[in-house]
Structure formats: C-alpha cells, structure tokens
C-alpha cells in the first residue's frame, strides 16, 4: 500500500515522485528508470519563461525560479547553464512584438532587456547582419533533460521511493495493475504518462512531432539560446506543420538545432523534407551553420492539449475516479515546468495554497472548453 503511485518516470513523473517523497509519503514510481521513447529523452532542455497566456507565464516563471534555486545542487551531468535566451527580431514588426514581450516580463519582475541591431550582432556575431534587434532574458537557461530526470528520481529513491520497472496496464480506483499481472494499491495515483493516453482515454492529448539536430563541438559559436520571434507564431499554429529558428549552445560546445512542429501521425521516423525545412530556416538566420557538421538527428512527440496548458491536479472533469491525479499535457514546456507542476500537484493533494493559482491547470476546465465528457 503506497500513499502515492506515480505512473511514468519522465521528467514530470520523476519530479512529482521527489516532491511526494519530500512530504514523507510512501511513493512508488511505475515505469521509472526507463526513458526510451519518452519526450524527456528527446527534448531540447530550454528552461524558458513564456507568455502565451497569463497561466503559462505564471507556471513557467515559477518553475524557472525553482530551477534557479536548485542549480547549485544539480549534478554536473545535468549540464545546467544559465545562458539566457535572446528572442531575435527580424524586422520592425517583430521588434514591436519584442517590446511588448519585454513590458510583460518587466511587469512580472522578470529581468528582460531590448537589444539594438548592433548590440544583437555583438552578443551573437554569427547571426546574419541587419536583423532588427532582440530581447534578452538573461535568467533563462538550458539543461540536459534525461540527467535532470535521473536526478529527481534518484532524490525520490534516496527519500524512500520505490521504482517499479514494469508498465502499468490499468490504473483506477487506487489500484495499478502491472504488465506481469501484479497489483499495487495507493491512496492516490498520478498519471504522468506523457503522450500515452491508454490508461485514461478521455485525456485530450495529441502528439506533436518535433525534429532536432545536434552538431559536433564548436565552442563559442552561439552564446545564448537563440529563438526567432516568429517561433511564437509557429508554436501557435494548431494544425499546420511549422518550423522556426531555435538554436541552443550546449555546455559541451555542441549546438542543438530546432525546431519543427507537426500534428497527426505517430511515426517517429525522421522526415527529410521537414528536416531540410528546419535547417534552411536556421541558415536564414545563421548562414555559417551550413559549414558545421551535424552528428545526429532525431524526433520526439510533445503532449499537446487543446488550450496549450498542462493538466495538473485531480482528474475530476475527465474522470469520476477520485484516486486519479494528472500531470500531463506539457507540450514544448515540460522540462521547464516539471518542478513547478510537481509542487502545485502536491500542494493540491495537501489542500495547501500554492505559490501560484492552480485553477487554470485543473482538468475540470476541459468539460467547459471542449465538451469532453466523463470516460
Ligand atoms: C523536439 C522536442 C523539443 C522540446 N524542447 C523542449 C524545451 O526546450 N524545453 C522544455 O521545457 N520542453 C521541451 N520539450 C517538451 C518536453 O520534452 C516534454 O514536455 C517533457 O519531457 C514531458 O515530460 P513527461 O514526463 O510529461 O513525459 P515523458 O518524458 O514522455 O515521460 C512519460 C513516461 O511515461 C511512461 N509511460 C506512459 N505510459 C505508461 C504506463 N502505462 N506504464 C508505465 N509507464 C508509462 C512513458 O514510457 C514515458 O517514459 C520538447 C519536446 C520535444 C519533443
């Protein structure tokens, strides 16, 4: 008998397990220790404050502050680097967007500053010349997601959590049935299952495919995570395939190049045409990158909800089962949001008021928004 069983050991499940273990609860993690096929193994690891909506801004800002607070305790393997983000404005229209974004951040007490065209060029000499300017958010960072997930799971284990390597075939009414037929029981079950909706088919989640490329080592070529402001437009598109310039400097000197977004389809195969589009876009902003050698390309799936906010808290609204809790639907922000989501979830279980309002992330909103009925 556990107090909490977490199903899924990606970065979100691992962060939830750690947070529950910190409460002194008996915790089990089903499917822990195996990241193959997970978004955590495929993700880019940009820790970023985003302002698509007030709820997204609140959760990313809260989570980023938690990452910064634990930066000193993270193992070296997690490769935390507070390199900051530069949002690159290609033209006057995007510069106006950057200024608006800057004002929003400043209003939230988040450090952000506009860069002129010359300052942008000085900060990132390999960007093409005559870009309009940029917005620097110095406290954003990057991390190596699988190692960060391992750290959370290791901490949970140190605090007494048990990791069960098997998959769950059902999870309901306080019982998790494992692939070998055995059954574990718990007061609460947390589904942290990424894009896999088999345990709760009413989860309104779709996989959104992304391609990434990692290069050989070229230290200093890129100094900040660089993202075109047009990224915001492409990330908003809910049906069309899109690409955006998004390059990350790894502490190893390698560059990680993104990003693409595609709906529909479940094949993880690399699509040469999409990869080509993504790299062409990269070279529009950094022509010199065409001279560097890429080592590997891969794909992953982001778990997208209809309103682009995660589902954190009790499953009420999608299920009448009071033992079920959710930590899913993080789309392209699950690495950033894992620590904040874990804390909000545990605050909800304890009936505590958290650091931010948890209401926008509750599954109950889905009944109103998309007419999803009980499973
Ligand atoms: C290309 C790409 C780039 C990204 N870039 C970023 C970024 O820069 N910054 C950022 O913040 N986020 C980024 N993301 C998003 C981020 O990677 C995800 O949101 C995050 O990893 C989700 O973590 P998770 O634990 O919810 O899901 P996952 O990592 O998918 O983990 C879920 C786990 O649950 C397991 N599971 C499912 N069902 C069962 C079951 N029945 N029994 C046992 N186990 C089960 C799965 O096997 C899996 O291991 C990116 C994603 C992609 C694909």
XYZ file of C-alpha atoms and ligand atoms in Angstrom:
428
model
C 0.000 0.000 0.000
C 1.516 3.290 -1.144
C 0.396 6.795 -0.360
C 1.079 7.796 -3.970
C 1.815 5.758 -7.086
C 3.234 7.777 -9.957
C 2.810 6.166 -13.389
C 5.531 7.382 -15.764
C 9.123 8.190 -14.959
C 9.837 11.007 -17.432
C 10.968 14.327 -16.036
C 7.452 15.176 -14.815
C 6.784 11.839 -13.068
C 10.248 11.907 -11.516
C 9.781 15.470 -10.252
C 6.366 14.524 -8.818
C 7.858 11.437 -7.113
C 10.559 13.558 -5.498
C 8.089 16.182 -4.326
C 5.801 13.494 -2.823
C 8.770 11.788 -1.135
C 9.775 15.140 0.365
C 6.371 15.116 2.126
C 7.376 11.840 3.800
C 4.848 9.810 1.794
C 5.322 6.204 0.653
C 5.877 6.628 -3.054
C 6.091 4.157 -5.933
C 7.129 5.080 -9.485
C 5.756 2.719 -12.121
C 7.754 2.677 -15.342
C 10.569 4.591 -13.655
C 14.151 4.354 -14.811
C 13.302 3.846 -18.494
C 13.305 6.943 -20.666
C 13.335 5.249 -24.051
C 10.695 6.736 -26.318
C 9.919 9.496 -23.812
C 9.712 13.198 -24.636
C 12.234 13.749 -21.852
C 14.860 11.806 -23.791
C 14.020 13.736 -26.980
C 13.519 17.278 -25.658
C 15.723 20.311 -26.084
C 16.028 21.354 -22.448
C 15.458 25.095 -22.838
C 14.316 26.489 -19.463
C 12.299 29.442 -20.596
C 9.706 31.905 -19.365
C 6.900 32.073 -21.947
C 3.974 34.458 -22.037
C 1.361 32.993 -24.392
C -1.196 33.355 -21.609
C -1.139 34.610 -18.009
C -1.356 30.991 -16.787
C 1.572 29.915 -18.946
C 3.589 32.904 -17.769
C 2.833 32.173 -14.097
C 3.834 28.498 -14.342
C 6.982 28.990 -16.426
C 8.177 31.879 -14.228
C 7.503 29.874 -11.060
C 9.215 26.768 -12.457
C 12.197 28.686 -13.736
C 12.677 30.193 -10.278
C 12.665 26.656 -8.812
C 15.299 25.528 -11.355
C 17.470 28.506 -10.469
C 17.044 27.738 -6.766
C 18.291 24.171 -7.205
C 21.003 24.927 -9.802
C 23.852 24.524 -7.285
C 22.574 21.128 -6.148
C 22.142 19.644 -9.616
C 24.788 17.092 -10.651
C 27.307 18.136 -13.305
C 25.716 15.624 -15.677
C 22.562 17.757 -15.739
C 24.634 20.422 -17.564
C 22.627 23.326 -16.168
C 23.729 26.556 -17.816
C 22.103 29.931 -17.146
C 22.981 31.155 -20.650
C 19.810 33.240 -21.115
C 17.538 33.495 -24.151
C 17.718 36.013 -26.970
C 14.471 36.427 -28.893
C 15.593 37.559 -32.328
C 13.530 40.193 -34.164
C 13.989 40.021 -37.944
C 12.033 43.182 -38.793
C 10.209 46.173 -37.349
C 7.006 44.197 -36.787
C 8.842 41.630 -34.674
C 10.631 44.398 -32.806
C 7.240 45.766 -31.744
C 6.355 42.269 -30.573
C 9.656 42.066 -28.660
C 8.946 45.370 -26.908
C 5.505 44.150 -25.866
C 7.033 40.940 -24.548
C 9.670 42.937 -22.667
C 6.966 45.027 -20.992
C 5.071 41.900 -19.916
C 8.213 40.384 -18.394
C 9.170 43.575 -16.628
C 5.634 43.772 -15.242
C 6.157 40.315 -13.717
C 9.539 41.285 -12.246
C 11.336 39.075 -14.803
C 14.613 40.544 -15.982
C 14.485 41.352 -19.701
C 16.125 43.994 -21.905
C 15.851 45.137 -25.515
C 18.916 44.843 -27.761
C 19.553 47.142 -30.698
C 20.638 45.655 -34.010
C 24.293 46.428 -33.170
C 24.023 45.016 -29.650
C 22.470 41.835 -31.042
C 25.307 41.497 -33.507
C 27.869 41.976 -30.740
C 26.143 39.456 -28.463
C 25.867 36.850 -31.251
C 28.355 37.625 -34.048
C 27.339 34.608 -36.144
C 23.786 35.831 -36.671
C 23.178 37.345 -40.093
C 23.701 41.104 -40.258
C 20.923 43.707 -40.365
C 18.493 41.930 -38.076
C 16.238 44.470 -36.388
C 17.242 43.692 -32.787
C 16.280 41.391 -29.984
C 15.075 40.807 -26.465
C 17.423 39.228 -23.959
C 16.037 37.281 -20.984
C 19.245 36.649 -19.028
C 17.888 34.297 -16.357
C 16.593 31.619 -18.742
C 18.816 28.577 -19.068
C 19.368 25.154 -20.550
C 19.643 21.669 -19.078
C 20.230 18.090 -20.209
C 16.749 16.638 -19.572
C 17.490 12.901 -19.106
C 20.106 13.654 -16.445
C 17.771 16.107 -14.700
C 15.042 13.427 -14.647
C 17.532 10.934 -13.225
C 18.433 13.427 -10.532
C 14.771 13.825 -9.491
C 14.239 10.061 -9.465
C 17.481 9.498 -7.532
C 16.371 12.039 -4.915
C 12.975 10.331 -4.637
C 14.698 6.971 -4.126
C 17.033 8.436 -1.516
C 13.917 9.590 0.340
C 12.475 6.064 0.218
C 10.524 5.893 -3.064
C 10.346 2.503 -4.794
C 10.865 2.266 -8.524
C 8.991 -0.450 -10.403
C 10.371 -1.024 -13.886
C 7.207 -2.615 -15.311
C 4.499 -0.830 -17.297
C 1.028 -0.258 -15.885
C -1.809 -1.844 -17.872
C -4.574 -0.222 -15.834
C -4.780 2.461 -13.173
C -8.055 3.192 -11.417
C -9.726 3.345 -8.007
C -6.471 3.172 -6.118
C -5.155 0.125 -7.990
C -2.388 -0.066 -10.565
C -2.173 -3.351 -12.427
C 1.260 -4.115 -13.806
C 2.223 -5.910 -17.002
C 3.071 -9.086 -15.030
C -0.456 -9.183 -13.555
C 0.518 -7.989 -10.066
C -1.429 -5.154 -8.469
C -0.166 -2.230 -6.417
C -2.507 -0.108 -4.330
C -2.323 3.510 -3.276
C -4.490 6.264 -1.916
C -3.629 8.374 -4.951
C -2.429 7.555 -8.460
C -0.694 10.225 -10.532
C -0.712 9.762 -14.311
C 2.488 11.334 -15.661
C 2.315 9.354 -18.884
C 3.373 11.927 -21.491
C 1.546 11.325 -24.780
C 0.279 7.833 -23.846
C -3.464 8.029 -23.164
C -4.166 4.289 -22.871
C -4.742 4.398 -19.110
C -7.261 7.238 -19.404
C -8.598 7.514 -22.973
C -10.520 10.713 -22.163
C -7.209 12.614 -21.859
C -7.442 15.335 -24.548
C -3.853 14.928 -25.711
C -2.319 14.758 -29.168
C 1.308 14.101 -30.027
C 3.044 16.977 -31.725
C 6.155 15.775 -33.515
C 9.425 17.680 -33.440
C 12.816 17.194 -35.113
C 16.151 18.141 -33.535
C 19.770 18.038 -34.715
C 22.979 18.090 -32.672
C 26.271 19.251 -34.153
C 29.875 18.482 -33.407
C 31.654 20.730 -30.864
C 32.036 24.393 -31.840
C 32.562 26.247 -28.540
C 31.553 29.914 -28.525
C 29.780 29.978 -31.896
C 26.472 30.531 -30.096
C 26.344 32.017 -26.584
C 22.632 32.232 -25.728
C 19.623 30.146 -26.630
C 18.530 31.920 -29.803
C 14.903 31.843 -30.867
C 13.249 33.813 -33.654
C 10.201 35.794 -32.560
C 8.368 34.099 -35.405
C 8.615 30.960 -33.178
C 5.672 32.272 -31.236
C 3.549 32.374 -34.392
C 4.600 28.864 -35.442
C 4.088 27.404 -31.962
C 0.540 28.832 -32.046
C -0.416 27.052 -35.242
C -2.567 24.171 -34.100
C -2.966 22.321 -37.372
C -0.274 23.374 -39.855
C 3.262 21.988 -39.840
C 5.766 24.695 -38.963
C 9.463 25.338 -38.405
C 11.307 28.066 -36.531
C 14.900 29.137 -35.934
C 15.831 27.864 -32.472
C 19.475 27.115 -31.587
C 20.868 26.109 -28.241
C 24.512 26.181 -27.088
C 25.305 23.037 -25.077
C 27.934 23.284 -22.337
C 29.890 20.661 -24.361
C 30.331 23.224 -27.167
C 27.790 21.408 -29.342
C 24.812 23.182 -30.868
C 21.310 21.785 -30.705
C 19.193 22.915 -33.611
C 15.390 23.010 -33.677
C 12.600 23.259 -34.120
C 9.708 21.759 -36.042
C 6.083 21.130 -35.078
C 3.801 18.640 -36.787
C 0.355 17.308 -35.952
C -1.077 13.943 -36.876
C 0.878 10.774 -37.434
C 2.658 8.669 -34.907
C 5.716 7.561 -36.849
C 8.919 8.653 -35.158
C 10.850 8.409 -38.410
C 12.946 11.376 -39.475
C 11.269 13.161 -42.376
C 13.993 14.514 -44.671
C 11.759 17.258 -46.118
C 10.873 18.585 -42.662
C 14.495 18.384 -41.538
C 15.566 20.283 -44.663
C 12.948 22.996 -43.995
C 14.136 23.344 -40.413
C 17.815 23.591 -41.358
C 17.073 26.039 -44.200
C 15.307 28.242 -41.673
C 18.303 28.004 -39.335
C 20.649 29.082 -42.108
C 18.489 32.084 -42.952
C 19.428 33.393 -39.504
C 22.936 31.882 -39.187
C 24.335 31.288 -42.676
C 27.620 29.932 -41.255
C 25.902 26.977 -39.613
C 25.808 25.303 -43.013
C 29.579 24.733 -42.656
C 29.280 22.820 -39.365
C 28.866 19.074 -39.190
C 25.749 17.608 -37.684
C 26.235 14.429 -35.656
C 22.710 13.148 -35.173
C 19.083 13.991 -35.854
C 16.081 12.587 -34.008
C 12.407 13.183 -33.354
C 10.130 13.279 -30.325
C 6.490 13.930 -29.512
C 5.180 16.776 -27.372
C 1.930 16.098 -25.479
C -0.368 18.898 -26.657
C -3.718 19.837 -25.082
C -6.369 21.869 -26.966
C -5.688 25.057 -24.958
C -1.903 24.617 -24.730
C -1.936 24.425 -20.920
C -0.976 21.296 -18.992
C -3.346 19.243 -16.855
C -2.146 19.371 -13.255
C -4.256 18.215 -10.312
C -7.146 15.877 -9.672
C -8.641 14.222 -12.782
C -12.167 15.449 -11.928
C -13.669 16.666 -15.183
C -12.150 13.826 -17.185
C -12.848 11.005 -14.730
C -15.074 10.453 -11.686
C -12.334 8.353 -10.066
C -11.245 10.370 -7.039
C -7.968 8.480 -6.691
C -6.714 9.750 -10.076
C -4.445 12.793 -10.398
C -2.839 14.170 -13.547
C 0.491 15.709 -14.511
C 0.342 15.611 -18.310
C -0.027 17.760 -21.430
C 3.140 19.865 -21.149
C 3.683 20.262 -24.923
C 7.010 22.050 -25.509
C 7.478 23.213 -21.924
C 7.591 20.049 -19.823
C 11.269 20.327 -18.971
C 10.805 23.917 -17.842
C 7.570 23.235 -15.969
C 8.363 19.912 -14.246
C 9.419 21.325 -10.860
C 6.572 23.859 -10.647
C 3.969 21.310 -11.740
C 5.204 18.787 -9.157
C 4.944 21.316 -6.377
C 1.487 22.515 -7.456
C 0.259 18.922 -7.599
C 1.461 18.160 -4.081
C 0.031 21.454 -2.791
C -3.296 20.303 -4.260
C -3.045 16.909 -2.552
C -2.282 18.579 0.775
C -5.057 21.149 0.308
C -2.439 23.898 0.645
C -2.456 27.248 -1.118
C 0.454 27.139 -3.551
C 2.788 29.851 -4.760
C 0.607 30.384 -7.844
C -3.096 29.830 -8.561
C -3.567 26.172 -9.604
C -7.064 26.629 -11.086
C -6.037 27.250 -14.739
C -4.340 23.842 -14.920
C -7.166 21.726 -13.463
C -8.758 19.133 -15.756
C -12.204 20.464 -14.811
C -11.727 23.222 -17.423
C -11.858 20.643 -20.217
C -15.587 19.970 -19.640
C -16.333 23.592 -20.376
C -13.840 24.123 -23.203
C -14.070 21.113 -25.456
C -17.166 19.327 -24.213
C -15.174 16.279 -23.070
C -17.449 14.022 -21.010
C -16.584 11.558 -18.289
C -14.819 8.431 -19.557
C 11.554 18.054 -30.047
C 11.181 18.494 -28.661
C 11.774 19.607 -28.105
C 11.425 20.023 -26.821
N 12.058 21.092 -26.271
C 11.748 21.489 -25.009
C 12.408 22.581 -24.407
O 13.344 23.149 -24.974
N 12.025 22.971 -23.165
C 11.018 22.354 -22.491
O 10.680 22.791 -21.388
N 10.374 21.282 -23.025
C 10.716 20.841 -24.258
N 10.058 19.800 -24.831
C 8.948 19.193 -24.110
C 9.419 18.226 -23.060
O 10.405 17.349 -23.585
C 8.211 17.422 -22.554
O 7.139 18.292 -22.250
C 8.569 16.662 -21.288
O 9.703 15.845 -21.495
C 7.379 15.824 -20.862
O 7.785 15.006 -19.782
P 6.779 13.913 -19.239
O 7.430 13.302 -18.075
O 5.431 14.534 -19.107
O 6.600 12.887 -20.459
P 7.633 11.790 -21.000
O 9.031 12.274 -20.921
O 7.132 11.341 -22.327
O 7.510 10.632 -19.950
C 6.345 9.858 -19.823
C 6.796 8.479 -19.418
O 5.652 7.728 -19.018
C 5.846 6.414 -19.473
N 4.556 5.730 -19.509
C 3.477 6.010 -20.285
N 2.503 5.133 -20.056
C 2.958 4.280 -19.109
C 2.414 3.146 -18.470
N 1.205 2.710 -18.761
N 3.166 2.493 -17.539
C 4.408 2.927 -17.236
N 4.979 4.000 -17.815
C 4.258 4.670 -18.744
C 6.471 6.589 -20.852
O 7.097 5.390 -21.277
C 7.461 7.713 -20.557
O 8.694 7.185 -20.137
C 10.432 19.324 -26.094
C 9.848 18.183 -26.650
C 10.219 17.759 -27.921
C 9.602 16.508 -28.469
